[in-house]
Amino acid sequence: MKKKFILAVCFMLLIGIVGCQKGKEKSTEETTTTTATTTTVETTTTEDPTPAPVGTPIVYHWVPGAITANVTATVDLKGASADSLEIAIDEDVLENIIDYELVDGTLTIFGQTLKDLELVVGEYAVKITTEYGSDEFTLEVVKDVREATSVATETIKGLDMTKVASYVPTSVITNAPDLMITEVGVDMYEYSYVEVFNNTTEKYNLKNHRLVFADLTKQTMIEDELFEQPLGMASAAYIYQDYEIPALSSAVIWVVASYPWAQSDGTLMNGSAGKVMSEVEGAATHLFGSNPDNLSIEKFRNVYGLDDDVLVFPVRPQAALMNGTSVGDDFGFGAAPIKGETSRLVTFNSKIANRGVQIQKFDLDKKIAVTDFEGASYYKYEVGVLNQEEDIYTDGVFDRSKIEVYGGRESVNAFYARKVYYNASDEVVGYGAKANAIDAYNANKESYLKMYSDIVTPLSTALIYGTYETDTEGVVNLVNWGSYRSLEYTIPASADSTLMRYIPLSGTRATYEAQLPSETTGALKLEGLAPEVAEINSDSDIIVPVSNAYPTDYLAEGYNTIGRGIGANFGLTE
């Protein structure tokens, strides 16, 4: 009995153990099921939030001052709202539309914004943020676009000025003019220029000097090396400003050869009919005014990569007032010629033969005795510019009410010349007027030629030399130099000449010697040839940006030579 009881208990314990084991297995199965369910929930949670944006840079190099060159990148918002987008450069948050734009997935950060942020050379983080996260890429500001890998570039042939040693004269160059033309920029339209050097130990004021761009075949005083007749009605620039060049220093006379005004038939301020002035729509070629697209000395410097200490003196070619019995007045003025909006100085076109530029000085203090003018004992010449551009703007806006009318026509920057008669007490008693007036427009008239003989002295003369090219049929043609090329000049061959000698590119002098005799003024041009100077004529492969949006700072290393050919200009005479 007792033995059976013990066996029963053992059996029951065994069943209990098996039951517990099965219960444990069941519990384990339930736990596993719960865990699997939890895992599924967690997976759903990680796919729910929208991912952060992705920005991939396209153009991520920039040069300081490149206001029209933009930084670009593709941006995938990953479904986030564009309204939540924030673009920042380091700590500076940008403003949509004003500082950047996002169009069809392309982010454009404007160059003007980068300039306004005053970014200097270095690296900057461009951060792209949405409501779900952020991404960033590096913007690199470099000194030279050739350092960049993201800017499209091309290879051109240039003049490698890196091979020319720096040279600055420290004493006056002997047997040379006081004011020398050392370089002329050709084929450059509104960015043409004439570089001059003050070859004295005192400051030199360019006021009362005139640049004349001439057709050499029309000069009656060419034997005296004096160009009295401009190529066209607006192919000379009289300098009425105080432009001072320090001793033994250079300056660049910037010839702003385009016109932002036009004449048309209309009603003058006094109510009568005549030719009136107006701004040419869309012509941002002003030196004054509030339009940010206007020309400026800063823009000129950027074109040529010039430092701020390089003197730049802007001048505007001037339409000349014409005089005659029908258009003259009692004050010795005349009428302004009609000037269309397409008027442009074309005298720097290097493929046209028989061209030259001269800088000359007017002696306006010279007294010339006279007996045929009642009450007058002498006369002096007065030369100037009427309706000067800088005087006809009010708060940066063109103001026609400030224009004086001459001969029934309005004009801006009009060149005039007249005789002013004085009595023995140095008082003005009258002017050479009407039939006796000076016709500055028709420069072949007797009174104009006499003025040039009386008071005008040529200082420095530079002839324009084109470049010759042989076509497929073996014919030699005179062609353009090409954009942003310049002509270098060295000192005259003799002390009594104003003719600066042109320095030919390497290997071209023989071609000039063969071709110039066929030109009308070829003999004169042959006199103006200097020896070749290899240092400033070495062809070099230069990498430049395909886009003209970038500053042409690369010109500083060779393609253009403002201020960089001084050693060759003076033959390293020191």
Short mmCIF file of N, CA and C in Angstrom, two decimals, residues 3 39 44 78 93 101 154 179 188 193 221 223 225 252 286 376 417 429 485 490 502 540:
data_model
loop_
_atom_site.label_atom_id
_atom_site.label_comp_id
_atom_site.label_asym_id
_atom_site.label_seq_id
_atom_site.Cartn_x
_atom_site.Cartn_y
_atom_site.Cartn_z
N LYS A 3 3.89 1.34 -0.83
CA LYS A 3 4.70 1.34 -2.03
C LYS A 3 3.91 1.93 -3.19
N THR A 39 9.32 44.09 -33.32
CA THR A 39 10.30 44.40 -34.37
C THR A 39 9.62 45.01 -35.59
N THR A 44 8.57 50.01 -39.09
CA THR A 44 7.63 50.99 -39.63
C THR A 44 7.97 52.39 -39.15
N LYS A 78 14.07 65.76 -50.92
CA LYS A 78 13.58 64.49 -50.38
C LYS A 78 12.15 64.60 -49.87
N VAL A 93 22.62 83.52 -42.84
CA VAL A 93 21.44 82.93 -43.47
C VAL A 93 21.05 83.79 -44.67
N GLU A 101 18.30 81.39 -55.46
CA GLU A 101 17.04 80.86 -55.96
C GLU A 101 17.18 79.35 -56.15
N GLU A 154 39.23 77.35 -70.64
CA GLU A 154 39.77 77.08 -71.96
C GLU A 154 41.20 77.60 -72.00
N LEU A 179 55.99 113.53 -71.16
CA LEU A 179 54.83 112.66 -71.01
C LEU A 179 54.86 111.65 -72.16
N MET A 188 38.93 97.27 -77.80
CA MET A 188 38.37 97.01 -76.47
C MET A 188 37.11 97.83 -76.21
N TYR A 193 42.04 102.15 -73.77
CA TYR A 193 42.83 103.01 -72.89
C TYR A 193 44.14 103.42 -73.54
N MET A 221 49.34 118.82 -90.75
CA MET A 221 50.51 119.22 -89.99
C MET A 221 51.36 118.02 -89.58
N GLU A 223 53.88 116.67 -90.84
CA GLU A 223 55.33 116.84 -90.94
C GLU A 223 55.90 117.41 -89.65
N GLU A 225 54.65 116.53 -86.86
CA GLU A 225 54.16 115.52 -85.91
C GLU A 225 52.99 116.03 -85.08
N VAL A 252 46.65 105.45 -66.29
CA VAL A 252 45.89 104.91 -67.41
C VAL A 252 44.75 105.87 -67.74
N HIS A 286 26.96 104.81 -68.39
CA HIS A 286 27.24 106.04 -67.67
C HIS A 286 28.42 105.86 -66.72
N ALA A 376 40.03 145.92 -78.26
CA ALA A 376 40.85 144.79 -77.80
C ALA A 376 42.32 145.02 -78.12
N ALA A 417 35.91 125.49 -78.93
CA ALA A 417 37.10 126.34 -78.90
C ALA A 417 36.68 127.72 -79.41
N VAL A 429 36.25 141.82 -73.75
CA VAL A 429 35.48 142.78 -74.55
C VAL A 429 34.71 142.11 -75.68
N ARG A 485 43.97 92.91 -76.30
CA ARG A 485 45.39 92.91 -76.61
C ARG A 485 45.86 94.36 -76.61
N THR A 490 58.16 102.01 -76.90
CA THR A 490 59.39 102.40 -76.23
C THR A 490 59.75 103.82 -76.65
N TYR A 502 56.86 101.47 -81.60
CA TYR A 502 56.10 100.27 -81.30
C TYR A 502 57.02 99.06 -81.20
N SER A 540 52.39 82.16 -74.62
CA SER A 540 52.26 81.20 -73.52
C SER A 540 50.84 80.67 -73.48
#
